[in-house]
Coordinates of C-alpha atoms in Angstrom, one line a residue:
Chain A
M1 CA 0.0 0.0 0.0
L2 CA 3.0 2.3 -0.5
Q3 CA 2.3 5.6 -2.2
L4 CA 3.4 5.4 -5.7
L5 CA 5.3 8.6 -6.6
S6 CA 7.3 9.2 -9.8
W7 CA 11.0 10.1 -9.1
K8 CA 10.2 13.7 -10.1
G9 CA 7.6 14.0 -7.4
G10 CA 3.9 14.2 -7.8
G11 CA 2.5 11.3 -9.8
V12 CA -0.1 8.7 -8.9
V13 CA -1.4 9.1 -5.3
S14 CA -3.4 6.3 -3.7
K15 CA -6.6 7.4 -1.9
Q16 CA -5.9 5.0 0.9
R17 CA -3.5 6.5 3.5
Q18 CA -1.4 4.7 6.2
Q19 CA -1.7 5.5 9.9
V20 CA 1.3 6.3 12.2
T21 CA 0.6 5.3 15.8
I22 CA 2.6 5.5 19.0
S23 CA 3.5 2.1 20.5
A24 CA 1.3 1.2 23.4
D25 CA 4.3 0.1 25.7
S26 CA 5.3 3.7 26.3
K27 CA 2.9 4.3 29.1
T28 CA 2.6 8.0 30.0
K29 CA 3.0 9.0 33.6
L30 CA 3.2 12.5 34.9
A31 CA 4.9 13.1 38.3
D32 CA 3.1 15.2 40.9
V33 CA 5.7 15.0 43.6
L34 CA 9.5 15.0 43.4
F35 CA 11.9 15.2 46.4
R36 CA 8.8 15.3 48.6
Q37 CA 7.8 18.6 47.0
N38 CA 4.8 19.3 44.9
I39 CA 5.2 20.2 41.2
P40 CA 4.3 23.8 40.7
Q41 CA 1.0 24.5 38.9
G42 CA 1.2 24.5 35.2
I43 CA 4.5 22.7 35.0
I44 CA 4.6 19.2 33.3
L45 CA 7.1 16.7 34.7
R46 CA 7.0 13.5 32.6
E47 CA 8.5 10.2 33.8
N48 CA 11.0 8.9 31.3
P49 CA 11.8 5.3 32.6
R50 CA 14.6 3.2 31.1
N51 CA 16.1 -0.2 31.2
I52 CA 19.3 -0.6 29.2
T53 CA 21.9 -3.3 29.0
H54 CA 25.5 -2.4 28.2
F55 CA 28.0 -5.0 27.0
H56 CA 31.2 -4.1 28.9
S57 CA 34.5 -5.7 28.0
Y58 CA 37.3 -6.1 30.5
G59 CA 39.7 -6.5 27.5
G60 CA 43.3 -7.2 28.5
I61 CA 42.5 -7.2 32.3
S62 CA 39.9 -10.0 31.9
K63 CA 42.4 -12.3 33.5
F64 CA 42.0 -10.4 36.8
F65 CA 38.2 -10.9 36.9
D66 CA 38.6 -14.5 35.7
G67 CA 41.1 -14.9 38.6
L68 CA 38.6 -13.7 41.2
A69 CA 36.1 -16.4 40.0
A70 CA 38.9 -19.0 40.3
G71 CA 40.1 -17.8 43.7
T72 CA 43.3 -16.1 42.7
L73 CA 44.3 -12.4 43.0
W74 CA 46.4 -11.3 40.0
G75 CA 48.4 -8.1 39.7
T76 CA 50.8 -6.8 37.0
V77 CA 54.4 -5.7 37.2
C78 CA 56.6 -3.9 34.7
G79 CA 59.7 -5.9 33.6
S80 CA 61.6 -2.8 32.4
C81 CA 60.9 -0.4 35.3
G82 CA 62.8 -2.3 38.0
N83 CA 61.4 -2.2 41.5
A84 CA 58.4 0.0 40.7
G85 CA 56.0 -2.4 42.5
I86 CA 53.0 -4.5 41.6
W87 CA 49.9 -2.8 40.2
L88 CA 46.6 -3.8 41.8
P89 CA 44.2 -2.9 40.2
P90 CA 46.2 -4.4 37.3
R91 CA 47.0 -2.6 34.1
V92 CA 48.1 -4.1 30.8
H93 CA 50.6 -1.3 30.1
C94 CA 53.0 0.3 32.5
P95 CA 52.1 4.0 32.8
D96 CA 55.8 5.0 33.1
C97 CA 57.2 3.3 30.0
W98 CA 54.1 2.1 28.1
Q99 CA 55.5 -1.5 27.8
E100 CA 53.2 -4.4 28.4
M101 CA 53.5 -5.7 32.0
S102 CA 53.6 -9.3 33.3
W103 CA 50.9 -11.0 35.4
V104 CA 51.9 -12.0 38.9
K105 CA 50.0 -13.7 41.7
I106 CA 49.5 -11.4 44.8
D107 CA 50.8 -12.7 48.1
T108 CA 48.1 -11.5 50.5
S109 CA 49.6 -13.0 53.7
Q110 CA 50.6 -9.5 55.0
A111 CA 47.5 -7.6 53.8
T112 CA 46.1 -5.0 56.2
V113 CA 43.4 -2.3 56.2
Y114 CA 44.9 1.1 55.1
T115 CA 41.7 3.1 55.7
H116 CA 38.0 2.4 55.9
S117 CA 34.5 3.9 55.9
T118 CA 31.2 2.2 56.7
T119 CA 28.5 3.4 54.3
N120 CA 24.9 3.8 55.4
Y121 CA 23.4 5.6 52.4
P122 CA 25.0 4.2 49.2
G123 CA 24.0 5.3 45.8
A124 CA 21.5 3.5 43.6
G125 CA 22.7 0.1 42.2
F126 CA 24.8 -0.7 45.3
K127 CA 24.5 -4.5 45.6
A128 CA 25.7 -5.1 49.2
T129 CA 23.7 -4.8 52.4
V130 CA 24.2 -1.8 54.6
P131 CA 26.0 -0.9 56.8
C132 CA 28.8 -2.0 54.6
P133 CA 32.5 -1.4 55.7
L134 CA 34.4 -0.3 52.7
I135 CA 38.2 -0.5 52.9
S136 CA 41.4 0.3 51.1
V137 CA 43.9 -2.6 51.3
E138 CA 47.7 -2.2 51.9
I139 CA 49.9 -5.1 50.8
P140 CA 53.7 -5.0 51.0
G141 CA 55.3 -4.8 47.5
I142 CA 52.1 -3.4 45.9
C143 CA 52.4 0.3 44.8
T144 CA 48.7 0.8 45.0
K145 CA 45.9 0.4 47.6
L146 CA 43.0 -1.5 46.2
M147 CA 39.5 -0.5 47.3
S148 CA 37.3 -3.3 48.6
Y149 CA 35.0 -4.3 51.5
L150 CA 34.8 -6.5 54.5
S151 CA 32.2 -9.2 54.1
E152 CA 32.3 -9.9 57.8
F153 CA 33.0 -7.5 60.7
G154 CA 32.6 -7.3 64.4
D155 CA 32.5 -4.4 66.9
G156 CA 35.3 -1.9 66.4
E157 CA 36.1 -3.4 62.9
P158 CA 37.4 -2.4 60.5
Y159 CA 40.4 -0.5 62.0
I160 CA 43.5 0.8 60.3
G161 CA 46.2 -1.9 60.4
M162 CA 43.7 -4.7 60.8
P163 CA 45.2 -7.9 59.4
I164 CA 42.9 -9.3 56.6
R165 CA 42.7 -12.1 54.1
P166 CA 40.8 -12.3 50.8
V167 CA 37.6 -14.2 50.3
F168 CA 36.4 -15.0 46.8
S169 CA 32.7 -15.2 45.8
Q170 CA 31.4 -18.7 45.2
N171 CA 28.9 -17.3 42.7
P172 CA 31.0 -14.9 40.6
T173 CA 29.4 -11.8 39.2
Y174 CA 32.6 -10.8 37.3
T175 CA 32.7 -7.5 39.1
I176 CA 35.1 -6.2 41.8
L177 CA 32.4 -7.3 44.4
D178 CA 33.6 -10.9 43.8
L179 CA 36.5 -10.1 46.1
S180 CA 36.0 -9.2 49.8
W181 CA 38.1 -9.5 52.9
V182 CA 37.7 -10.9 56.4
S183 CA 39.8 -10.7 59.6
R184 CA 43.0 -12.9 59.5
D185 CA 42.6 -13.5 63.3
Chain B
M1 CA 54.1 10.4 36.7
I2 CA 55.9 10.5 40.0
S3 CA 59.1 12.3 38.8
F4 CA 59.1 15.4 36.6
G5 CA 61.0 16.5 33.5
N6 CA 61.5 20.2 32.8
G7 CA 58.6 20.4 30.3
N8 CA 56.2 19.1 33.0
L9 CA 56.9 22.0 35.3
R10 CA 56.8 24.8 32.7
V11 CA 55.0 27.7 34.1
P12 CA 52.1 28.8 31.8
K13 CA 52.3 32.2 30.1
L14 CA 49.5 34.0 28.3
S15 CA 50.4 35.5 25.0
R16 CA 48.3 38.6 25.8
P17 CA 46.4 39.8 28.8
V18 CA 42.9 38.3 29.6
Y19 CA 40.2 40.1 31.7
M20 CA 37.0 39.1 33.3
V21 CA 34.4 41.7 32.8
A22 CA 31.1 40.4 34.1
A23 CA 29.4 37.6 36.1
G24 CA 25.8 36.4 36.6
L25 CA 24.1 33.6 38.6
T26 CA 20.7 32.1 39.0
D27 CA 19.7 30.9 42.5
F28 CA 20.5 27.2 43.2
R29 CA 17.9 24.7 44.2
K30 CA 17.6 21.0 44.9
F31 CA 14.7 20.9 42.4
Y32 CA 13.9 23.5 39.8
P33 CA 10.9 22.2 37.7
E34 CA 9.9 25.8 36.9
K35 CA 12.7 26.3 34.4
Q36 CA 14.6 24.2 31.9
S37 CA 18.4 24.4 31.7
T38 CA 18.2 26.7 28.6
E39 CA 16.1 29.2 30.6
L40 CA 18.5 29.1 33.6
C41 CA 21.6 29.6 31.4
L42 CA 20.0 32.5 29.6
E43 CA 19.0 34.1 32.9
S44 CA 22.5 33.9 34.4
L45 CA 24.1 35.4 31.3
K46 CA 21.4 38.0 31.0
M47 CA 22.3 39.1 34.6
A48 CA 26.0 39.3 33.7
V49 CA 25.2 41.4 30.6
E50 CA 22.4 43.7 31.9
D51 CA 23.3 44.1 35.6
G52 CA 27.0 43.7 35.1
L53 CA 28.0 45.3 31.8
G54 CA 24.9 47.5 31.7
I55 CA 24.3 46.9 28.0
S56 CA 21.6 45.2 26.0
P57 CA 21.8 41.6 25.1
R58 CA 21.5 42.7 21.4
D59 CA 24.6 44.9 21.7
F60 CA 26.5 42.3 23.7
K61 CA 25.9 39.6 21.2
K62 CA 27.3 41.7 18.4
M63 CA 30.7 41.6 20.2
V64 CA 30.9 37.9 21.0
N65 CA 33.1 35.7 18.8
F66 CA 33.4 32.3 20.7
C67 CA 31.5 30.5 23.6
V68 CA 32.5 27.9 26.1
Y69 CA 29.9 25.7 27.8
S70 CA 30.4 23.8 31.1
Q71 CA 28.4 20.8 32.1
F72 CA 29.6 17.8 34.1
A73 CA 27.3 14.9 33.2
D74 CA 25.2 14.3 30.2
H75 CA 23.6 11.6 32.3
F76 CA 21.9 14.1 34.6
G77 CA 20.3 16.4 31.9
D78 CA 19.7 13.3 29.7
Q79 CA 20.5 15.4 26.6
L80 CA 23.7 14.8 24.6
L81 CA 25.0 18.1 23.1
A82 CA 22.9 20.1 25.5
A83 CA 25.4 22.9 24.9
A84 CA 24.3 23.1 21.2
K85 CA 20.7 23.6 22.4
I86 CA 21.8 26.3 24.9
H87 CA 24.0 28.0 22.3
D88 CA 21.0 28.1 20.0
Y89 CA 18.7 29.3 22.8
L90 CA 21.0 32.2 23.5
G91 CA 20.9 33.1 19.8
F92 CA 24.7 32.7 19.3
D93 CA 24.6 30.5 16.1
P94 CA 26.7 30.4 14.0
L95 CA 29.5 31.3 16.4
G96 CA 31.9 28.5 17.3
N97 CA 31.6 26.9 20.7
I98 CA 33.0 24.1 22.7
E99 CA 31.8 22.1 25.7
V100 CA 34.3 21.2 28.4
K101 CA 34.2 18.2 30.7
T102 CA 36.5 17.5 33.6
G103 CA 34.2 16.3 36.3
G104 CA 33.7 18.6 39.3
A105 CA 36.4 20.9 37.9
T106 CA 34.5 21.4 34.7
G107 CA 33.7 25.0 35.6
G108 CA 37.4 25.9 36.3
S109 CA 38.5 24.1 33.1
S110 CA 35.9 25.9 31.1
V111 CA 37.1 29.2 32.3
L112 CA 40.7 28.1 31.5
A113 CA 39.5 27.2 28.0
G114 CA 38.0 30.6 27.6
V115 CA 41.2 32.2 28.9
M116 CA 43.2 30.2 26.3
A117 CA 40.8 31.4 23.5
I118 CA 41.4 35.1 24.4
A119 CA 45.1 34.8 25.2
S120 CA 45.8 33.0 21.9
G121 CA 44.1 35.8 19.9
Y122 CA 41.5 33.4 18.6
A123 CA 38.8 35.4 20.3
S124 CA 38.2 38.8 21.9
L125 CA 35.0 38.3 23.9
V126 CA 34.0 34.9 25.3
P127 CA 31.1 34.1 27.6
V128 CA 31.6 31.0 29.7
I129 CA 28.3 29.4 30.7
G130 CA 27.9 26.5 33.2
W131 CA 24.9 24.6 34.5
E132 CA 23.8 21.2 35.8
R133 CA 20.4 19.6 35.9
M134 CA 20.6 17.3 38.9
D135 CA 16.9 17.0 39.7
E136 CA 15.7 14.6 36.9
V137 CA 16.5 11.6 39.2
N138 CA 16.2 11.0 42.9
T139 CA 19.2 11.5 45.3
R140 CA 20.3 7.9 45.3
Q141 CA 20.4 7.7 41.5
G142 CA 22.1 11.1 41.5
N143 CA 24.8 9.8 43.7
A144 CA 25.2 6.8 41.4
Y145 CA 25.5 9.1 38.4
I146 CA 28.2 11.1 40.2
A147 CA 30.0 7.8 41.1
S148 CA 29.9 6.8 37.4
A149 CA 32.8 9.4 37.3
A150 CA 34.8 7.0 39.5
C151 CA 36.4 3.9 37.9
K152 CA 33.5 1.6 37.1
D153 CA 35.7 -1.5 37.0
F154 CA 37.3 -1.1 40.4
E155 CA 35.7 1.6 42.5
S156 CA 32.1 2.7 41.5
E157 CA 30.6 -0.6 42.7
L158 CA 32.0 0.0 46.2
G159 CA 29.4 2.4 47.3
W160 CA 28.2 4.3 44.2
L161 CA 28.9 7.2 46.5
Y162 CA 31.6 9.9 46.5
A163 CA 31.0 10.6 50.2
T164 CA 32.4 7.1 50.8
Y165 CA 35.5 7.8 48.7
Y166 CA 36.1 11.0 50.7
A167 CA 35.4 9.3 54.0
L168 CA 38.1 6.8 53.2
M169 CA 40.5 9.8 52.9
M170 CA 39.1 11.4 56.0
R171 CA 39.7 8.3 58.1
R172 CA 43.2 8.2 56.9
Y173 CA 43.7 11.9 57.4
I174 CA 42.5 11.7 61.0
H175 CA 44.8 8.7 61.5
E176 CA 47.9 10.4 60.1
Y177 CA 47.5 13.9 61.5
N178 CA 45.0 13.6 64.4
P179 CA 43.2 16.9 63.9
N180 CA 40.5 18.0 66.3
R181 CA 37.3 16.4 64.9
E182 CA 35.3 19.6 65.8
T183 CA 37.6 21.6 63.5
L184 CA 36.3 19.8 60.5
T185 CA 32.7 20.5 61.4
K186 CA 33.6 24.2 61.8
I187 CA 34.2 24.3 58.0
A188 CA 30.6 23.2 57.4
Q189 CA 29.3 25.6 60.1
K190 CA 31.2 28.5 58.5
N191 CA 30.0 27.9 55.0
H192 CA 26.3 27.1 55.9
H193 CA 26.4 30.4 57.9
Y194 CA 27.9 32.5 55.0
A195 CA 25.3 30.9 52.7
R196 CA 22.6 32.8 54.8
F197 CA 23.8 36.0 53.2
S198 CA 23.6 34.9 49.6
P199 CA 20.3 35.1 47.7
Y200 CA 21.7 32.4 45.4
S201 CA 22.3 29.8 48.1
Q202 CA 20.5 26.4 48.6
L203 CA 21.5 25.3 52.1
P204 CA 21.8 28.3 54.4
G205 CA 21.7 27.6 58.1
D206 CA 23.2 28.2 61.5
Y207 CA 24.3 24.9 63.1
T208 CA 26.2 24.2 66.3
V209 CA 29.2 21.9 66.1
D210 CA 27.2 19.4 68.1
E211 CA 24.3 19.4 65.6
I212 CA 26.7 18.7 62.8
L213 CA 28.5 15.9 64.7
K214 CA 25.2 14.3 65.7
S215 CA 23.5 14.5 62.2
A216 CA 23.0 11.3 60.4
V217 CA 26.2 9.7 59.2
V218 CA 26.4 9.3 55.4
S219 CA 29.6 7.2 55.3
D220 CA 31.5 7.3 58.5
P221 CA 32.8 9.7 59.7
L222 CA 31.1 12.2 57.3
T223 CA 27.7 13.5 58.4
F224 CA 25.1 15.1 56.2
P225 CA 26.0 18.8 56.8
E226 CA 29.6 17.9 56.0
C227 CA 28.6 16.9 52.4
C228 CA 27.9 19.2 49.5
A229 CA 24.6 20.1 48.0
M230 CA 23.2 18.5 44.8
S231 CA 21.8 21.5 42.9
V232 CA 20.1 22.9 39.8
G233 CA 21.2 26.3 38.5
A234 CA 23.5 28.2 36.2
A235 CA 26.5 30.6 36.3
S236 CA 28.0 32.7 33.6
I237 CA 31.1 34.9 33.3
V238 CA 32.4 37.0 30.4
L239 CA 36.1 37.1 29.4
A240 CA 37.7 39.7 27.1
D241 CA 40.9 40.9 25.7
E242 CA 42.3 44.2 26.9
E243 CA 40.9 46.5 24.3
T244 CA 37.4 45.0 24.6
A245 CA 37.5 44.8 28.4
F246 CA 38.3 48.5 28.8
R247 CA 35.6 49.4 26.2
L248 CA 33.1 47.6 28.4
T249 CA 34.2 48.6 31.9
D250 CA 36.6 50.8 33.7
H251 CA 37.1 48.1 36.3
P252 CA 38.0 44.8 34.6
V253 CA 39.6 42.0 36.6
S254 CA 42.8 40.5 35.3
V255 CA 43.5 36.8 35.0
V256 CA 47.0 36.7 36.5
G257 CA 47.5 33.0 37.3
T258 CA 46.2 29.8 35.9
G259 CA 47.1 26.2 36.7
S260 CA 45.6 22.9 35.9
G261 CA 46.6 19.5 37.4
S262 CA 45.4 15.9 37.4
H263 CA 45.8 12.7 39.3
T264 CA 44.7 9.0 39.0
L265 CA 40.9 8.7 38.8
R266 CA 41.2 5.7 41.2
T267 CA 42.4 6.9 44.6
A268 CA 43.9 3.4 44.9
D269 CA 46.5 4.1 42.2
R270 CA 48.3 7.0 43.9
R271 CA 51.9 6.1 44.3
N272 CA 54.3 7.5 46.8
M273 CA 56.5 10.3 45.6
P274 CA 58.5 13.3 46.9
V275 CA 56.5 16.3 47.9
L276 CA 56.3 19.0 45.2
L277 CA 57.3 22.2 46.9
L278 CA 55.4 25.5 46.5
P279 CA 57.2 28.8 46.4
N280 CA 56.5 29.4 50.1
E281 CA 58.0 26.0 51.2
R282 CA 61.6 25.1 51.9
P283 CA 62.9 21.5 51.4
Q284 CA 63.7 21.2 55.1
L285 CA 59.9 21.5 55.8
Y286 CA 59.3 17.9 55.0
Q287 CA 62.7 16.3 55.5
D288 CA 61.5 14.4 58.5
R289 CA 58.2 13.5 57.0
K290 CA 57.1 9.8 57.6
N291 CA 53.7 9.7 56.0
E292 CA 53.4 8.9 52.3
W293 CA 52.8 11.7 49.8
P294 CA 50.3 12.3 48.4
G295 CA 48.8 9.2 49.9
F296 CA 45.2 9.4 50.7
T297 CA 45.5 12.7 52.6
S298 CA 46.7 15.1 49.8
F299 CA 45.7 16.0 46.3
L300 CA 48.7 16.1 43.9
A301 CA 46.4 17.7 41.3
A302 CA 45.7 20.6 43.6
R303 CA 49.3 21.1 44.5
F304 CA 50.3 20.9 40.8
A305 CA 47.7 23.5 39.8
A306 CA 48.7 25.8 42.7
Y307 CA 52.4 25.4 41.8
L308 CA 51.7 26.6 38.3
A309 CA 49.3 29.4 39.2
Y310 CA 51.5 30.8 42.0
N311 CA 54.6 30.8 39.9
M312 CA 52.7 32.4 37.0
A313 CA 51.3 35.1 39.3
D314 CA 54.6 35.6 41.3
I315 CA 52.9 34.6 44.5
T316 CA 55.4 33.5 47.2
D317 CA 53.1 33.7 50.3
P318 CA 49.5 32.8 49.4
V319 CA 47.9 33.7 52.8
K320 CA 49.5 37.1 52.7
E321 CA 49.3 37.8 49.0
L322 CA 45.7 36.6 48.3
D323 CA 42.8 38.6 49.8
V324 CA 39.9 36.2 49.2
L325 CA 39.7 32.5 48.3
E326 CA 37.0 30.1 47.1
T327 CA 37.8 26.4 47.6
H328 CA 35.9 23.4 46.3
D329 CA 34.5 22.4 49.7
A330 CA 32.6 19.3 48.5
F331 CA 33.3 17.7 51.9
T332 CA 34.8 19.1 55.1
V333 CA 37.8 16.9 54.9
S334 CA 38.7 17.8 51.3
D335 CA 38.7 21.4 52.3
I336 CA 41.4 20.8 55.0
Q337 CA 43.4 18.8 52.5
T338 CA 43.2 21.6 50.0
Y339 CA 44.4 24.2 52.5
E340 CA 47.6 22.2 52.7
D341 CA 47.9 21.3 49.0
I342 CA 47.7 25.0 48.1
G343 CA 50.2 25.9 50.8
L344 CA 48.1 27.9 53.3
R345 CA 49.6 25.6 56.0
P346 CA 52.2 22.9 55.9
Y347 CA 51.0 19.3 55.5
G348 CA 49.2 18.1 58.6
E349 CA 48.5 21.6 59.9
G350 CA 45.5 22.5 57.7
A351 CA 43.2 22.6 60.7
D352 CA 45.0 25.7 62.0
F353 CA 43.8 27.7 59.0
I354 CA 40.3 27.3 60.5
E355 CA 41.3 27.5 64.2
S356 CA 43.4 30.6 63.7
G357 CA 40.4 32.5 62.2
D358 CA 42.3 33.1 59.0
A359 CA 39.5 31.5 56.9
F360 CA 36.7 33.7 58.3
I361 CA 35.6 37.2 57.3
G362 CA 38.0 39.6 59.1
G363 CA 40.7 36.9 59.0
R364 CA 43.9 36.9 56.9
L365 CA 42.4 35.0 53.9
P366 CA 38.5 34.8 54.1
T367 CA 37.5 31.6 52.4
N368 CA 34.2 30.6 50.8
L369 CA 32.3 33.7 51.8
S370 CA 29.9 32.6 49.0
G371 CA 28.8 29.7 51.2
G372 CA 30.7 27.3 49.0
L373 CA 29.6 23.9 47.9
L374 CA 28.4 23.0 51.4
G375 CA 26.2 25.9 51.9
S376 CA 25.4 27.5 48.6
M377 CA 25.5 25.1 45.6
H378 CA 27.1 22.3 43.7
S379 CA 25.4 22.5 40.4
V380 CA 28.5 20.8 39.1
G381 CA 29.1 22.5 35.6
A382 CA 28.2 25.9 37.2
T383 CA 30.4 25.5 40.3
G384 CA 33.8 26.7 39.2
I385 CA 32.1 29.6 37.4
F386 CA 30.1 30.5 40.5
Q387 CA 33.3 30.6 42.5
L388 CA 35.0 33.0 40.1
S389 CA 31.9 35.1 40.0
E390 CA 32.1 35.6 43.7
I391 CA 35.8 36.4 43.6
F392 CA 35.2 38.8 40.7
W393 CA 32.5 40.7 42.7
Q394 CA 34.8 40.8 45.8
I395 CA 37.7 42.3 43.8
R396 CA 35.4 44.9 42.2
G397 CA 33.9 45.8 45.6
E398 CA 30.5 44.7 44.4
W399 CA 29.7 42.0 46.9
N400 CA 26.9 44.2 48.4
K401 CA 25.5 45.2 45.0
F402 CA 24.9 41.5 44.2
H403 CA 24.1 40.1 47.6
A404 CA 22.5 42.8 49.7
D405 CA 20.1 44.2 47.2
D406 CA 16.5 43.2 47.9
K407 CA 16.1 42.9 44.1
Y408 CA 18.0 39.6 44.0
W409 CA 16.3 38.1 47.1
G410 CA 12.9 39.0 45.6
R411 CA 13.9 37.6 42.1
F412 CA 14.3 34.2 43.7
G413 CA 11.2 34.5 46.0
K414 CA 13.3 34.9 49.1
T415 CA 13.5 37.5 51.9
K416 CA 16.8 38.9 53.0
P417 CA 17.6 37.9 56.7
N418 CA 17.2 40.6 59.3
N419 CA 20.6 40.1 60.9
F420 CA 22.3 40.5 57.5
E421 CA 26.2 40.5 57.5
N422 CA 28.3 42.4 55.1
L423 CA 30.8 39.9 53.6
Q424 CA 32.6 42.4 51.4
V425 CA 36.4 42.0 52.1
S426 CA 37.7 45.6 52.3
N427 CA 40.1 46.5 49.6
A428 CA 40.2 43.0 48.1
R429 CA 42.7 43.2 45.2
R430 CA 43.5 39.5 44.5
G431 CA 41.6 36.2 44.8
M432 CA 41.8 32.6 43.8
A433 CA 39.3 29.9 43.0
I434 CA 40.1 26.2 43.2
S435 CA 37.9 23.9 41.0
H436 CA 38.2 20.2 41.9
A437 CA 37.0 16.9 40.4
G438 CA 36.7 13.3 41.6
T439 CA 38.9 12.5 44.5
G440 CA 41.3 15.0 43.0
S441 CA 41.4 13.7 39.4
H442 CA 41.4 17.3 38.0
V443 CA 42.0 20.6 39.7
T444 CA 42.3 24.1 38.4
A445 CA 43.6 27.1 40.2
I446 CA 42.7 30.5 38.7
I447 CA 44.0 33.8 40.3
L448 CA 42.2 37.1 39.5
E449 CA 43.5 40.5 40.3
R450 CA 42.3 44.1 40.1
G451 CA 42.9 45.0 36.5
W452 CA 42.7 48.7 36.7
S453 CA 45.0 51.2 38.4
S454 CA 43.6 53.0 41.4
E455 CA 44.1 56.7 41.2

C-alpha cells in the first residue's frame, strides 16, 4: 500500500492512507511530587523510565576478573621499570614506559586495612547490604591500595592496620564485588 | 608520573592579557521544575550582561566571537550536546563553541579554555556558561551518576557514592594527623552560615558543632551537613581581551594566574612520591616526614595546579598575597586537605587555617564567603564559574551590589535575613578559586587581580 510517486515527485497518489501510531508500551506517567515537594501549577514533569543493557569488555585485564572467579588475586608488574612495584588494580601497560607488564600472583599474607568507611546511604545500584564497611587494602610490595570491602565484621572493625585475608565469591558476578576480605585472626 | 621533567613543570604564560568583565548567577535549588536548563543559562548570562555590563543583550551579542559551555554529566540532563541547544537558545549561532568536561572541575576548566581562547588571539569576547540539571533523578540515583565518574571496573561498585571515597580519605587523614574532629565541622558551620547572606544559596543555616556531629552519618565519619549540595542552577562569566575589556568597563579584573593538574581517577593508584614544593616552602619543611605523599591525605592535582598558578602570578606567600579565596569544599575533609595542598599551611596543619580564624571574614584569607559547595550550591558544571563570579565581585567591591540588594532576594522568591552581615572584604585586590574533580582527578587554580590602576 505504499504511495506510488514518480521520481520527479507528484504522480499517482493512492486514496488509501497509512496510519502512524505511538506504540502502546510507552505508558505515559506525569509526576506530581519530586523530592517530597509538589510540582508547581502549570509545570509538566513527565516520567522517562529506562532499562538498558551495556555489554562491557574487560579487555586485557579480563584475567583479573577470571582470577577472582577462580580464587586467585592477580596483579601486574613492569619488567623494564625495575622495582616499581606491583599494580593492583592491574593494568596491561606500564604508565611509566608504556611497555606491556607481566601478570603476577599477589601474596596477601601480610594484607592490612589502610583506611575504611562504613557506608549507610550508598547510591542506587549498590548490591551489598548496609551498613557496609568499605576499605582500602595495603599489601607489601604493591604500589597501589585496592578499594574493597569486609564481608564480615565485628564491633570496632574495621580499623587501620587490621590484618585481613581475601575471600572470593562462590557465585561470581565478574565485578570487583567478587573479592572481599575478612579478619585474618 | 611520580618524577618530573623540565617540560612538565613549565609555568604557563598567556600570549596577551585576559580580563574578566562580568558575572551572573541564578539561584540554586535541589529541584527546579519551573525552568529548563536553557532558561537558567539565559538568565545567568542576562544578569551578567544587563546588571554587570549595563548593555543590552543585542549589543552584547554583536561583540561575542566564541563561547565555552560547562556541564559535568550528560547523564543528569539526559540530553547529549545540550550545549548546542543552549547556544542556539541564546541566539549565538553560527559562532563557534566548545563544551568542556573535567568532572567537578568542569567550571574551572571551562574558564581556563575561555582564557586560552582570548590569550591566543583566537577570540576577543567569550562568555563561559555553566549549569547542571541534577533533579531529573532521585538523590540515590544522582549519587550513582556522580559515582559513574569513579572507575566503574574497580571503585564505583564499592558504594556508588563519592561521600564514601572521601570518607576513606578522612579516616586516613585523622589517623595520620589527628586533627580535632570539631575543627572539620567548623568548616561546614562557617559555609552554611555564610550561605545565609547569599540570595543564590541552597542550604543556608546556622548549626552548632554538636548538631553537625550528631547529624546522620552518610559514610562514617562524614555527616550530612559535611557533604555538599546537589543543585540545579546556572552561572556565567564574560572574558575579554584588553581593548574589549576597557571598552566595556573601567574596572576589569585581570587573570594573572592559571594552573591545571590531574591525578589518577582511582584513589587506589596514587603512588608514593616526593612532595612537590610550593614557592613558600623550603625543602627542610618535609625532610623528617614519615607519611606517604600524596597518599590518601593530599591532592597532587591541587598542589600541581597551585604550583603553576602561584609561579605564574609571582605569589610567594599565598595567605599574605591573596585577599579572598574560594575552595571546592565538597566535603569538610577535602577542604582541610586543600588548605595544605595550596600551601596555606604545611601538610598536617590545615586545621590551623580554621582554628586561627584566617578562613573567616575579618581573617587573613577569608574563604568561601559565597557559602561554598556545602552551603550554597554544587550544580557541578556551574560551580567553578560560580566561585569565580564571587571572587570577581569581591575584587570589584561589588559584593553588596549582588548580595545585599533586595532585588536579587525578591527575584528568587526569598527575603533577606534581618541580621544580615556584610561579607565584602575591604580593599580586596586579588583572589583565587580552586575547582576540583573526583577524589582529585582534575584541579584548576585561577587567580584574579584588580585589572585597573587606582588613582
